[in-house]
Amino acid sequence: QVQLVESGGGLVQPGGSLRLSCAASIDSFNLYGMNWYRQAPGKQRELVAVISSGGMTNYGDSVKGRFTISRDNTKNTVYLQMNSLKPEDTAVYYCNAHWRYVYWGQGTQVTVSS
């Protein structure tokens, strides 16, 4: 049974920070590429950040310079550090794993508001 569980979401003021975690119950975690996606109300799902099995990272244009993705293979966990948050960052954030198959978590809500 493969499972991805996101945590760390919540309510934060504009300009604030949050750190999301994705704990993966999965065999051979170190061989999977890991992604963060988000979906805001009334909008399509958007790719936020990518980290490969070798540690190469990439980001969507809207979050470059503000968000950082990382992974800890000893803990089977991927992180998303979010700084300088804007109201436009409000969304449900989803963790995704891909290698031989593709898996999704259930999401965690991030709300940026005064």
C-alpha positions as a Python dict, from the first residue, in 0.01 Angstrom:
ca = {
    (1, 'Q'): (0, 0, 0),
    (2, 'V'): (160, 324, -123),
    (3, 'Q'): (64, 643, 61),
    (4, 'L'): (176, 1008, 48),
    (5, 'V'): (67, 1233, 337),
    (6, 'E'): (109, 1612, 323),
    (7, 'S'): (124, 1831, 634),
    (8, 'G'): (221, 2184, 742),
    (9, 'G'): (-51, 2389, 577),
    (10, 'G'): (-247, 2661, 751),
    (11, 'L'): (-333, 3032, 762),
    (12, 'V'): (-50, 3284, 721),
    (13, 'Q'): (-28, 3660, 659),
    (14, 'P'): (105, 3801, 331),
    (15, 'G'): (485, 3809, 347),
    (16, 'G'): (496, 3517, 589),
    (17, 'S'): (641, 3167, 555),
    (18, 'L'): (531, 2803, 578),
    (19, 'R'): (712, 2470, 543),
    (20, 'L'): (516, 2180, 394),
    (21, 'S'): (614, 1815, 438),
    (22, 'C'): (521, 1504, 241),
    (23, 'A'): (583, 1172, 414),
    (24, 'A'): (599, 883, 166),
    (25, 'S'): (518, 525, 259),
    (26, 'I'): (674, 378, -52),
    (27, 'D'): (935, 124, -156),
    (28, 'S'): (1254, 263, -316),
    (29, 'F'): (1172, 627, -233),
    (30, 'N'): (1523, 732, -343),
    (31, 'L'): (1447, 630, -704),
    (32, 'Y'): (1134, 849, -738),
    (33, 'G'): (1119, 1200, -868),
    (34, 'M'): (903, 1416, -639),
    (35, 'N'): (678, 1710, -729),
    (36, 'W'): (461, 1969, -556),
    (37, 'Y'): (142, 2082, -730),
    (38, 'R'): (-128, 2324, -619),
    (39, 'Q'): (-486, 2399, -712),
    (40, 'A'): (-660, 2726, -622),
    (41, 'P'): (-1040, 2774, -619),
    (42, 'G'): (-1174, 2797, -973),
    (43, 'K'): (-832, 2737, -1130),
    (44, 'Q'): (-649, 2446, -1293),
    (45, 'R'): (-386, 2238, -1117),
    (46, 'E'): (-42, 2404, -1139),
    (47, 'L'): (307, 2252, -1113),
    (48, 'V'): (498, 2434, -837),
    (49, 'A'): (831, 2253, -787),
    (50, 'V'): (1024, 1942, -895),
    (51, 'I'): (1314, 1747, -744),
    (52, 'S'): (1469, 1450, -925),
    (53, 'S'): (1609, 1132, -769),
    (54, 'G'): (1953, 1291, -811),
    (55, 'G'): (1855, 1618, -642),
    (56, 'M'): (1808, 1841, -947),
    (57, 'T'): (1538, 2104, -884),
    (58, 'N'): (1309, 2321, -1095),
    (59, 'Y'): (1028, 2569, -1018),
    (60, 'G'): (726, 2731, -1171),
    (61, 'D'): (783, 3092, -1276),
    (62, 'S'): (535, 3227, -1021),
    (63, 'V'): (734, 3087, -724),
    (64, 'K'): (1099, 3116, -836),
    (65, 'G'): (1309, 3290, -574),
    (66, 'R'): (1046, 3237, -303),
    (67, 'F'): (998, 2856, -272),
    (68, 'T'): (1257, 2581, -218),
    (69, 'I'): (1202, 2205, -262),
    (70, 'S'): (1424, 1951, -86),
    (71, 'R'): (1423, 1582, 11),
    (72, 'D'): (1557, 1362, 290),
    (73, 'N'): (1593, 1005, 166),
    (74, 'T'): (1668, 875, 518),
    (75, 'K'): (1318, 987, 622),
    (76, 'N'): (1131, 922, 294),
    (77, 'T'): (1017, 1284, 305),
    (78, 'V'): (1006, 1579, 65),
    (79, 'Y'): (969, 1942, 178),
    (80, 'L'): (851, 2272, 32),
    (81, 'Q'): (978, 2586, 206),
    (82, 'M'): (753, 2880, 110),
    (83, 'N'): (868, 3237, 181),
    (84, 'S'): (729, 3582, 95),
    (85, 'L'): (382, 3434, 58),
    (86, 'K'): (117, 3618, -143),
    (87, 'P'): (-263, 3587, -145),
    (88, 'E'): (-226, 3434, -494),
    (89, 'D'): (-46, 3138, -331),
    (90, 'T'): (-369, 3032, -160),
    (91, 'A'): (-445, 2676, -275),
    (92, 'V'): (-452, 2311, -182),
    (93, 'Y'): (-96, 2178, -218),
    (94, 'Y'): (-42, 1819, -337),
    (95, 'C'): (261, 1590, -324),
    (96, 'N'): (333, 1367, -626),
    (97, 'A'): (579, 1081, -679),
    (98, 'H'): (675, 936, -1018),
    (99, 'W'): (908, 661, -1138),
    (100, 'R'): (760, 327, -1251),
    (101, 'Y'): (415, 447, -1140),
    (102, 'V'): (258, 779, -1035),
    (103, 'Y'): (115, 846, -688),
    (104, 'W'): (-67, 1142, -527),
    (105, 'G'): (-129, 1263, -174),
    (106, 'Q'): (-459, 1403, -45),
    (107, 'G'): (-338, 1763, -15),
    (108, 'T'): (-295, 2029, 252),
    (109, 'Q'): (-466, 2372, 254),
    (110, 'V'): (-255, 2689, 246),
    (111, 'T'): (-438, 3020, 296),
    (112, 'V'): (-256, 3355, 268),
    (113, 'S'): (-472, 3638, 403),
    (114, 'S'): (-475, 3935, 638),
}
